[in-house]
CSV table of C-alpha atoms in Angstrom, one decimal:
chain,number,residue,atom,x,y,z
A,16,MET,CA,35.0,11.5,0.9
A,17,GLU,CA,33.5,10.3,-2.4
A,18,HIS,CA,31.8,12.7,-4.8
A,19,PHE,CA,28.9,11.7,-7.0
A,20,ASP,CA,26.7,13.4,-9.5
A,21,ALA,CA,23.8,12.2,-7.5
A,22,ILE,CA,23.2,10.2,-4.3
A,23,VAL,CA,19.9,8.3,-4.0
A,24,VAL,CA,18.8,7.4,-0.4
A,25,GLY,CA,16.8,4.2,-0.4
A,26,ALA,CA,16.8,1.2,-2.8
A,27,GLY,CA,13.0,0.8,-3.0
A,28,VAL,CA,11.2,1.2,-6.3
A,29,ALA,CA,11.3,5.0,-6.2
A,30,GLY,CA,15.1,5.1,-5.5
A,31,LEU,CA,15.9,2.4,-8.0
A,32,THR,CA,13.8,4.1,-10.7
A,33,ALA,CA,15.6,7.5,-10.2
A,34,ALA,CA,19.0,5.9,-10.1
A,35,ARG,CA,18.5,3.7,-13.1
A,36,LEU,CA,17.3,6.7,-15.3
A,37,LEU,CA,20.2,8.9,-14.1
A,38,ASN,CA,22.7,6.1,-14.6
A,39,ARG,CA,21.4,5.6,-18.2
A,40,ALA,CA,21.8,9.3,-18.8
A,41,GLY,CA,25.5,9.0,-17.9
A,42,ARG,CA,25.4,10.3,-14.4
A,43,HIS,CA,27.7,8.9,-11.7
A,44,VAL,CA,25.1,7.7,-9.1
A,45,VAL,CA,25.3,5.7,-5.9
A,46,VAL,CA,22.3,4.3,-4.0
A,47,LEU,CA,22.6,4.1,-0.2
A,48,GLU,CA,20.3,1.5,1.4
A,49,ALA,CA,19.8,1.0,5.1
A,50,ARG,CA,18.7,-2.6,4.9
A,51,ASP,CA,20.8,-5.6,3.8
A,52,ARG,CA,18.6,-6.0,0.8
A,53,ILE,CA,17.0,-3.9,-2.0
A,54,GLY,CA,13.3,-3.4,-2.6
A,55,GLY,CA,12.2,-1.4,0.4
A,56,ARG,CA,8.5,-2.2,1.0
A,57,VAL,CA,8.6,-4.7,-1.9
A,58,LEU,CA,9.5,-7.8,0.0
A,59,THR,CA,9.1,-11.4,-1.2
A,60,ASP,CA,9.5,-14.4,1.1
A,61,ARG,CA,10.6,-17.7,-0.5
A,62,THR,CA,10.6,-20.0,2.5
A,63,ASP,CA,10.4,-23.7,1.5
A,64,GLY,CA,10.3,-22.7,-2.1
A,65,LEU,CA,6.9,-21.0,-1.7
A,66,VAL,CA,6.5,-17.4,-2.9
A,67,THR,CA,4.7,-14.9,-0.6
A,68,ASP,CA,4.7,-11.1,-1.1
A,69,LEU,CA,4.8,-9.6,2.4
A,70,GLY,CA,4.9,-6.0,1.1
A,71,ALA,CA,3.4,-4.8,-2.1
A,72,SER,CA,1.3,-7.4,-3.8
A,73,TRP,CA,-1.0,-5.9,-6.5
A,74,ILE,CA,-1.0,-3.6,-9.4
A,75,HIS,CA,-4.3,-1.8,-8.8
A,76,GLY,CA,-5.3,-1.5,-12.5
A,77,VAL,CA,-3.0,-2.4,-15.3
A,78,THR,CA,-4.3,0.2,-17.8
A,79,ASP,CA,-1.6,2.7,-18.6
A,80,SER,CA,0.4,1.4,-15.6
A,81,PRO,CA,4.2,1.8,-15.9
A,82,VAL,CA,4.7,-1.1,-13.5
A,83,ALA,CA,2.6,-3.4,-15.7
A,84,ALA,CA,4.6,-2.3,-18.8
A,85,ALA,CA,7.9,-2.9,-17.0
A,86,ALA,CA,6.8,-6.2,-15.6
A,87,ALA,CA,5.8,-7.4,-19.1
A,88,VAL,CA,9.2,-6.5,-20.5
A,89,PHE,CA,11.0,-8.0,-17.6
A,90,GLY,CA,9.1,-11.3,-18.1
A,91,MET,CA,7.2,-11.3,-14.8
A,92,PRO,CA,4.1,-13.5,-15.0
A,93,MET,CA,1.0,-11.8,-13.8
A,94,VAL,CA,-2.3,-13.4,-12.5
A,95,GLU,CA,-5.5,-11.4,-12.6
A,96,PHE,CA,-7.0,-10.8,-9.2
A,97,THR,CA,-9.3,-7.9,-9.2
A,98,VAL,CA,-10.4,-7.4,-5.6
A,99,GLY,CA,-7.4,-5.5,-4.1
A,100,GLY,CA,-9.2,-2.2,-4.2
A,101,TYR,CA,-12.0,-3.4,-1.9
A,102,GLN,CA,-14.5,-3.5,-4.7
A,103,PRO,CA,-17.9,-4.7,-3.5
A,104,ALA,CA,-18.8,-6.8,-6.6
A,105,SER,CA,-16.1,-6.7,-9.3
A,106,ARG,CA,-15.4,-10.4,-9.0
A,107,PRO,CA,-17.4,-13.3,-7.3
A,108,THR,CA,-17.5,-12.7,-3.6
A,109,ALA,CA,-19.1,-14.9,-0.8
A,110,TYR,CA,-20.9,-12.5,1.6
A,111,TYR,CA,-22.0,-13.7,5.0
A,112,GLY,CA,-24.5,-11.8,7.1
A,113,PRO,CA,-24.1,-10.9,10.8
A,114,VAL,CA,-25.4,-14.3,12.0
A,115,GLY,CA,-22.9,-16.2,9.9
A,116,ALA,CA,-25.2,-17.4,7.1
A,117,ARG,CA,-24.2,-16.8,3.4
A,118,LEU,CA,-26.3,-14.1,1.7
A,119,THR,CA,-28.4,-15.0,-1.3
A,120,ASP,CA,-27.5,-13.5,-4.7
A,121,ALA,CA,-30.5,-11.2,-4.4
A,122,ALA,CA,-29.4,-9.9,-1.0
A,123,VAL,CA,-25.9,-9.3,-2.3
A,124,ARG,CA,-27.3,-7.3,-5.2
A,125,ARG,CA,-29.3,-5.1,-2.8
A,126,PHE,CA,-26.3,-4.5,-0.6
A,127,VAL,CA,-24.1,-3.6,-3.6
A,128,ASP,CA,-26.8,-1.3,-4.9
A,129,ASP,CA,-26.9,0.4,-1.6
A,130,ILE,CA,-23.1,0.9,-1.7
A,131,ASP,CA,-23.3,2.4,-5.2
A,132,ALA,CA,-26.0,4.8,-4.1
A,133,VAL,CA,-24.0,6.0,-1.2
A,134,ASP,CA,-20.9,6.4,-3.3
A,135,ILE,CA,-22.8,8.7,-5.7
A,136,THR,CA,-23.9,10.9,-2.9
A,137,LEU,CA,-20.5,10.7,-1.2
A,138,ALA,CA,-18.7,12.2,-4.2
A,139,ARG,CA,-20.9,15.3,-3.9
A,140,VAL,CA,-20.5,15.5,-0.2
A,141,ILE,CA,-16.7,15.3,-0.3
A,142,ALA,CA,-16.6,17.9,-3.1
A,143,ASP,CA,-18.5,20.3,-0.8
A,144,SER,CA,-16.7,19.3,2.5
A,145,LYS,CA,-14.7,21.7,4.7
A,146,ALA,CA,-10.9,21.6,4.9
A,147,ASP,CA,-11.0,19.9,8.3
A,148,ALA,CA,-13.6,17.3,7.5
A,149,SER,CA,-12.8,13.6,8.1
A,150,TYR,CA,-13.8,10.7,6.1
A,151,ARG,CA,-16.2,9.7,8.9
A,152,ASP,CA,-17.9,13.1,8.6
A,153,VAL,CA,-18.6,12.8,4.9
A,154,THR,CA,-19.6,9.2,5.0
A,155,GLU,CA,-22.1,9.8,7.8
A,156,THR,CA,-23.6,12.7,5.9
A,157,ALA,CA,-23.9,10.6,2.8
A,158,LEU,CA,-25.5,7.8,4.8
A,159,ALA,CA,-28.0,10.0,6.6
A,160,SER,CA,-29.2,11.4,3.3
A,161,GLN,CA,-30.4,8.0,2.2
A,162,GLY,CA,-33.3,7.8,4.7
A,163,TRP,CA,-32.7,4.1,5.5
A,164,ASP,CA,-33.5,2.2,8.7
A,165,HIS,CA,-30.7,1.4,11.2
A,166,GLU,CA,-29.9,-2.1,10.0
A,167,ARG,CA,-29.6,-1.2,6.3
A,168,THR,CA,-27.5,1.9,7.2
A,169,GLN,CA,-25.2,-0.1,9.5
A,170,ARG,CA,-24.3,-2.7,6.9
A,171,VAL,CA,-23.1,0.0,4.4
A,172,ARG,CA,-21.4,2.0,7.3
A,173,GLU,CA,-19.4,-1.2,8.1
A,174,TYR,CA,-18.4,-1.5,4.4
A,175,LEU,CA,-17.2,2.2,4.4
A,176,GLU,CA,-15.3,1.7,7.6
A,177,HIS,CA,-13.6,-1.5,6.2
A,178,ARG,CA,-12.8,0.2,2.9
A,179,ALA,CA,-10.9,3.0,4.7
A,180,GLU,CA,-9.0,0.5,6.8
A,181,GLU,CA,-8.1,-1.8,3.9
A,182,GLN,CA,-7.2,1.0,1.5
A,183,TYR,CA,-5.3,3.2,4.0
A,184,GLY,CA,-4.9,1.3,7.3
A,185,VAL,CA,-6.7,3.9,9.3
A,186,GLN,CA,-10.1,4.5,11.0
A,187,ARG,CA,-12.6,6.8,9.2
A,188,GLY,CA,-12.2,9.5,11.8
A,189,GLU,CA,-8.5,9.9,11.3
A,190,LEU,CA,-8.5,10.0,7.5
A,191,ALA,CA,-9.1,13.3,5.6
A,192,ALA,CA,-12.4,13.6,3.7
A,193,HIS,CA,-10.4,13.5,0.5
A,194,GLY,CA,-8.3,10.6,1.6
A,195,LEU,CA,-9.9,8.1,-0.8
A,196,ASP,CA,-10.2,10.4,-3.8
A,197,ASP,CA,-7.7,8.2,-5.7
A,198,ASP,CA,-9.8,5.1,-5.0
A,199,SER,CA,-10.4,4.1,-8.6
A,200,ILE,CA,-9.2,1.1,-10.6
A,201,ASP,CA,-8.4,1.3,-14.4
A,202,GLY,CA,-8.3,-2.2,-15.8
A,203,ASP,CA,-7.8,-5.5,-14.2
A,204,GLU,CA,-5.7,-5.9,-11.0
A,205,VAL,CA,-2.9,-8.4,-11.1
A,206,VAL,CA,-0.6,-10.2,-8.6
A,207,PHE,CA,2.8,-11.8,-9.2
A,208,PRO,CA,3.1,-15.6,-8.7
A,209,GLU,CA,6.9,-15.4,-8.9
A,210,GLY,CA,7.2,-12.4,-6.6
A,211,TYR,CA,7.1,-8.7,-6.8
A,212,ASP,CA,10.7,-8.4,-5.9
A,213,VAL,CA,11.7,-9.4,-9.4
A,214,LEU,CA,10.8,-5.9,-10.4
A,215,ALA,CA,13.3,-4.4,-7.9
A,216,ALA,CA,16.0,-6.9,-9.0
A,217,ARG,CA,15.6,-5.9,-12.6
A,218,LEU,CA,15.6,-2.2,-11.9
A,219,ALA,CA,18.8,-2.6,-9.8
A,220,ASP,CA,20.7,-4.3,-12.5
A,221,GLY,CA,24.0,-2.5,-13.1
A,222,LEU,CA,23.6,0.1,-10.4
A,223,ASP,CA,26.1,1.0,-7.6
A,224,ILE,CA,24.0,0.0,-4.6
A,225,ARG,CA,25.5,0.0,-1.1
A,226,VAL,CA,23.4,-1.9,1.5
A,227,GLY,CA,23.8,-1.5,5.2
A,228,HIS,CA,24.2,2.3,4.9
A,229,VAL,CA,21.9,3.9,7.4
A,230,VAL,CA,21.7,7.5,6.3
A,231,SER,CA,21.3,9.9,9.3
A,232,ARG,CA,21.9,13.3,7.8
A,233,VAL,CA,21.4,15.1,4.5
A,234,ALA,CA,22.9,18.6,4.4
A,235,TRP,CA,22.0,20.7,1.4
A,236,SER,CA,22.9,24.1,0.1
A,237,ALA,CA,23.0,25.9,-3.3
A,238,ARG,CA,26.5,24.4,-3.7
A,239,GLY,CA,25.4,20.8,-3.3
A,240,VAL,CA,24.7,18.1,-0.8
A,241,THR,CA,26.5,16.1,1.9
A,242,VAL,CA,25.0,12.8,2.9
A,243,SER,CA,26.2,11.1,6.1
A,244,SER,CA,25.7,7.5,7.2
A,245,GLY,CA,27.5,5.5,9.9
A,246,SER,CA,30.1,4.2,7.5
A,247,MET,CA,30.6,6.9,4.9
A,248,VAL,CA,30.2,10.6,4.1
A,249,GLY,CA,29.5,11.4,0.4
A,250,THR,CA,29.0,14.6,-1.5
A,251,SER,CA,26.9,15.1,-4.6
A,252,ASP,CA,25.4,17.7,-6.9
A,253,ASP,CA,21.9,16.3,-6.2
A,254,VAL,CA,20.2,14.0,-3.8
A,255,VAL,CA,17.0,12.0,-4.1
A,256,VAL,CA,15.6,11.0,-0.7
A,257,THR,CA,13.1,8.2,-1.0
A,258,VAL,CA,12.8,7.0,2.6
A,259,PRO,CA,9.2,6.4,3.8
A,260,ILE,CA,7.3,9.3,5.6
A,261,GLY,CA,7.8,7.6,8.9
A,262,VAL,CA,11.6,7.8,8.6
A,263,LEU,CA,11.5,11.3,7.1
A,264,GLN,CA,9.6,12.5,10.2
A,265,SER,CA,11.8,10.7,12.7
A,266,GLU,CA,14.6,12.2,14.8
A,267,GLU,CA,17.0,9.7,13.4
A,268,PHE,CA,16.9,11.2,10.0
A,269,ALA,CA,17.9,14.9,9.7
A,270,ILE,CA,17.6,17.3,6.8
A,271,GLU,CA,19.7,20.4,7.3
A,272,PRO,CA,18.6,23.1,6.9
A,273,ALA,CA,15.1,21.9,7.7
A,274,LEU,CA,12.5,21.6,4.9
A,275,PRO,CA,11.0,25.0,4.0
A,276,GLU,CA,7.3,25.6,3.1
A,277,PRO,CA,5.2,24.2,1.6
A,278,GLN,CA,7.2,20.9,2.0
A,279,SER,CA,7.4,21.0,5.8
A,280,SER,CA,3.6,21.5,6.2
A,281,ALA,CA,2.8,18.8,3.7
A,282,LEU,CA,5.1,16.4,5.5
A,283,ARG,CA,3.5,17.2,8.9
A,284,ARG,CA,0.0,16.4,7.6
A,285,LEU,CA,0.9,13.0,6.2
A,286,ARG,CA,1.4,9.9,8.5
A,287,MET,CA,2.4,6.3,8.2
A,288,ASN,CA,-0.4,3.8,8.8
A,289,ALA,CA,-0.9,0.6,10.8
A,290,PHE,CA,-1.5,-2.2,8.2
A,291,GLU,CA,-0.3,-5.8,8.3
A,292,LYS,CA,-0.9,-8.9,6.3
A,293,VAL,CA,-1.8,-12.4,7.5
A,294,VAL,CA,-1.2,-15.2,5.0
A,295,LEU,CA,-2.4,-18.7,5.9
A,296,ARG,CA,-1.7,-21.9,3.8
A,297,PHE,CA,-3.8,-25.0,4.3
A,298,ARG,CA,-3.7,-28.6,3.1
A,299,THR,CA,-7.3,-28.4,1.8
A,300,ARG,CA,-9.6,-25.7,0.4
A,301,PHE,CA,-12.5,-25.7,2.9
A,302,TRP,CA,-14.1,-22.4,1.8
A,303,ASP,CA,-16.6,-21.5,-1.0
A,304,ASP,CA,-15.9,-22.6,-4.6
A,305,GLY,CA,-15.6,-20.1,-7.4
A,306,VAL,CA,-15.0,-16.9,-5.3
A,307,TYR,CA,-12.2,-14.4,-5.2
A,308,ALA,CA,-13.0,-13.2,-1.7
A,309,ILE,CA,-15.1,-14.0,1.5
A,310,ARG,CA,-16.6,-11.2,3.5
A,311,GLN,CA,-18.6,-11.2,6.7
A,312,GLN,CA,-20.9,-8.4,8.0
A,313,GLY,CA,-21.8,-7.4,11.5
A,314,PRO,CA,-19.9,-6.9,14.8
A,315,GLU,CA,-18.0,-10.2,14.5
A,316,GLY,CA,-16.3,-8.7,11.4
A,317,ARG,CA,-14.9,-5.7,13.3
A,318,TRP,CA,-11.3,-7.0,12.8
A,319,TRP,CA,-11.6,-10.0,10.5
A,320,HIS,CA,-14.1,-9.3,7.7
A,321,SER,CA,-12.4,-10.1,4.4
A,322,TRP,CA,-10.3,-13.1,3.2
A,323,TYR,CA,-8.8,-13.3,-0.3
A,324,ASP,CA,-8.4,-16.7,-2.0
A,325,LEU,CA,-4.9,-16.8,-3.5
A,326,THR,CA,-5.0,-20.5,-4.4
A,327,ARG,CA,-4.8,-19.7,-8.1
A,328,LEU,CA,-1.3,-18.3,-7.7
A,329,HIS,CA,0.4,-21.7,-7.0
A,330,GLY,CA,-2.4,-24.3,-6.7
A,331,ILE,CA,-1.9,-24.4,-2.9
A,332,PRO,CA,-4.9,-23.5,-0.7
A,333,MET,CA,-4.1,-20.0,0.6
A,334,LEU,CA,-6.0,-17.2,2.2
A,335,LEU,CA,-4.8,-13.6,2.7
A,336,THR,CA,-6.4,-11.2,5.2
A,337,PHE,CA,-5.4,-7.8,6.5
A,338,VAL,CA,-5.3,-6.4,10.0
A,339,ALA,CA,-5.5,-2.6,9.8
A,340,GLY,CA,-6.0,0.5,11.8
A,341,ASP,CA,-6.9,0.0,15.4
A,342,ALA,CA,-6.8,-3.7,15.1
A,343,ALA,CA,-3.2,-3.6,13.8
A,344,VAL,CA,-2.2,-1.4,16.7
A,345,ARG,CA,-3.9,-3.6,19.3
A,346,THR,CA,-2.4,-6.8,17.8
A,347,ARG,CA,1.1,-5.4,17.5
A,348,GLY,CA,3.5,-7.9,18.9
A,349,TRP,CA,1.2,-10.9,18.8
A,350,SER,CA,2.7,-14.2,18.0
A,351,GLU,CA,1.9,-15.9,14.7
A,352,ASP,CA,0.0,-18.6,16.6
A,353,ARG,CA,-2.1,-16.1,18.5
A,354,MET,CA,-2.9,-14.1,15.3
A,355,ALA,CA,-3.8,-17.2,13.4
A,356,GLU,CA,-6.2,-18.4,16.1
A,357,SER,CA,-7.9,-15.1,16.2
A,358,VAL,CA,-8.5,-15.3,12.4
A,359,LEU,CA,-9.5,-19.0,12.5
A,360,ALA,CA,-12.1,-18.2,15.2
A,361,GLN,CA,-14.0,-16.1,12.7
A,362,LEU,CA,-13.6,-18.6,9.8
A,363,ARG,CA,-15.1,-21.2,12.1
A,364,ARG,CA,-18.3,-19.1,12.5
A,365,LEU,CA,-18.7,-19.4,8.7
A,366,TYR,CA,-17.4,-22.9,8.0
A,367,GLY,CA,-17.6,-24.8,11.3
A,368,ALA,CA,-15.6,-28.0,11.7
A,369,ARG,CA,-14.3,-27.8,8.1
A,370,VAL,CA,-11.8,-25.2,9.2
A,371,GLU,CA,-8.4,-26.8,9.7
A,372,GLN,CA,-5.1,-25.6,11.2
A,373,PRO,CA,-2.9,-23.9,8.7
A,374,MET,CA,0.3,-25.5,7.5
A,375,HIS,CA,2.1,-22.2,7.5
A,376,VAL,CA,1.3,-18.6,8.7
A,377,HIS,CA,3.0,-15.3,7.7
A,378,VAL,CA,2.3,-12.2,9.8
A,379,THR,CA,4.0,-9.0,8.7
A,380,ALA,CA,5.4,-6.3,11.1
A,381,TRP,CA,5.9,-3.1,9.1
A,382,GLN,CA,5.0,-1.0,12.2
A,383,ASP,CA,8.1,-2.4,13.9
A,384,ASP,CA,10.4,-1.9,10.9
A,385,PRO,CA,12.8,1.0,11.7
A,386,PHE,CA,13.3,1.7,8.0
A,387,ALA,CA,9.6,1.9,7.3
A,388,ARG,CA,7.6,2.6,10.5
A,389,GLY,CA,4.4,1.5,8.8
A,390,SER,CA,3.2,0.3,5.5
A,391,TYR,CA,2.4,3.5,3.6
A,392,ALA,CA,1.2,7.1,4.1
A,393,TYR,CA,-2.2,8.5,4.5
A,394,MET,CA,-3.7,12.0,4.6
A,395,THR,CA,-4.6,13.1,8.1
A,396,VAL,CA,-7.6,15.3,8.9
A,397,GLY,CA,-6.8,18.8,7.5
A,398,SER,CA,-4.6,17.4,4.7
A,399,GLN,CA,-4.8,18.8,1.3
A,400,THR,CA,-4.7,16.7,-1.8
A,401,SER,CA,-1.8,18.8,-3.1
A,402,ASP,CA,0.3,17.8,-0.1
A,403,HIS,CA,1.7,14.8,-2.0
A,404,ASP,CA,3.0,16.8,-4.8
A,405,ASP,CA,4.1,19.7,-2.6
A,406,LEU,CA,6.4,17.4,-0.7
A,407,ALA,CA,8.2,16.6,-3.9
A,408,ILE,CA,8.9,20.3,-4.9
A,409,PRO,CA,12.8,20.5,-5.2
A,410,VAL,CA,14.5,22.2,-2.4
A,411,GLY,CA,17.4,24.6,-3.2
A,412,GLY,CA,17.5,23.0,-6.7
A,413,VAL,CA,19.5,20.1,-5.2
A,414,LEU,CA,17.2,18.1,-2.8
A,415,HIS,CA,14.5,15.9,-4.3
A,416,ILE,CA,12.0,13.9,-2.2
A,417,ALA,CA,10.4,10.9,-3.9
A,418,GLY,CA,8.3,7.8,-3.0
A,419,GLU,CA,4.7,6.7,-2.9
A,420,ALA,CA,3.7,9.5,-0.6
A,421,THR,CA,4.8,12.2,-3.0
A,422,TRP,CA,2.5,11.3,-5.9
A,423,THR,CA,-1.0,12.7,-5.9
A,424,ASP,CA,-2.9,10.6,-8.5
A,425,ASP,CA,-2.3,7.2,-7.0
A,426,PRO,CA,-0.4,7.4,-3.7
A,427,ALA,CA,0.4,4.4,-1.6
A,428,THR,CA,1.2,2.2,-4.6
A,429,VAL,CA,4.3,0.9,-6.5
A,430,PRO,CA,3.3,2.9,-9.6
A,431,ALA,CA,3.3,6.0,-7.5
A,432,ALA,CA,6.8,5.2,-6.3
A,433,MET,CA,8.0,4.5,-9.8
A,434,LEU,CA,6.4,7.7,-11.2
A,435,SER,CA,7.9,9.8,-8.4
A,436,GLY,CA,11.4,8.4,-9.1
A,437,HIS,CA,10.9,9.2,-12.8
A,438,ARG,CA,9.9,12.8,-11.9
A,439,ALA,CA,12.9,13.3,-9.7
A,440,ALA,CA,15.3,12.0,-12.4
A,441,SER,CA,13.7,14.3,-15.0
A,442,ARG,CA,14.0,17.3,-12.8
A,443,ILE,CA,17.7,16.6,-12.1
A,444,LEU,CA,18.4,16.2,-15.8
A,445,GLN,CA,16.2,19.2,-16.6
A,446,ARG,CA,14.4,17.4,-19.4
A,447,GLU,CA,11.5,15.1,-19.6
A,448,ILE,CA,12.7,11.5,-19.9
A,449,PRO,CA,10.3,9.0,-21.6
A,450,ILE,CA,9.5,6.6,-18.7
A,451,GLU,CA,9.9,3.7,-21.2
A,452,GLU,CA,13.7,4.3,-20.8
A,453,LEU,CA,13.4,2.6,-17.5
A,454,TRP,CA,12.7,-0.8,-19.0
A,455,ALA,CA,14.0,-0.4,-22.5
A,456,GLU,CA,16.7,-3.0,-23.4
A,457,ARG,CA,20.1,-1.5,-24.1
């Protein structure tokens, strides 16, 4: 039985951040990772020499972002692509109405103005909402207060529905009223043409990482921690658990004794979403010129309403779309061909015979990944904003939970994962570590 100063469970960005900072402080640390790779939900495919991020893709706002700062030092090229937060008008977007015709610039301005008006009202409604209010409850209240006709109201309602789905992979009625409180972007958004996984590789440099170790039990007491996987049992003074919420809630992962309050209630109110990517590469670029995104309104856009033009990353015509919430659940297990044909049917409504068969299709399956069980966490109805931070309160002075779901200000993001790992390391060392230590050259 090996003993360590600290054991980190999970080699995603949160785990690698905590381990790297503890290692740099002179602690004897091991990282146990269930998969045969590092990165967690940062996953880059390089089939045929083409780079596709199948997990995390964006930095949603580079201003004061630790991930942007680390990427710059690590020499990771970044390309501006400011539409990942489902903004209605931050960059040129081709909007198509319910009958499949492109909206005029004037019509788009009126639509965006309507969204802005509802968002102003929505902020007040959410602030005054009850603890058990859903995002549907507050958005319907905000819409009703506008006094618009059905058609005008319905177009903005669709937008609010799609925003909840694209941001958190869940229908409005299942998301807490405060579930989108963090929906703000500071600075440009960027993507990584050479792959997000370069970040994980650089953070992992020099660490003792043992892949293929599926941890099933974490036993803690005031005297320390015992961590069990199928192939080893290790003891440590501290443990940092960074597995996704879906794993933390599963019967296959045991924490003994069970989490106390408020951590247990916070965990119970969070849930993993259903959110997948569909990436299509084409021989030619048949869609609108000079746009970042394509969006369609109306009932035909119930599933497929937004496409993002990622051609600028590599000069290869490429569209990214998301299947989220109910659509992701209902299409679970579909073949790539069936998924692509469903997407193409909607593109043909807009572009007709110009639409061609894709050269290559990627469809993710995070719902079926036993070490993720979804893409990221969301706040269920009845959740409190403080649930994220409450989950990270140290248990017994030895057990620390980290990961994107444990950071209140910007959950469901790589910066949240990084900042949570930094917090866990600081708590173990009992001093505030400058986060710049994470990427500083030694």
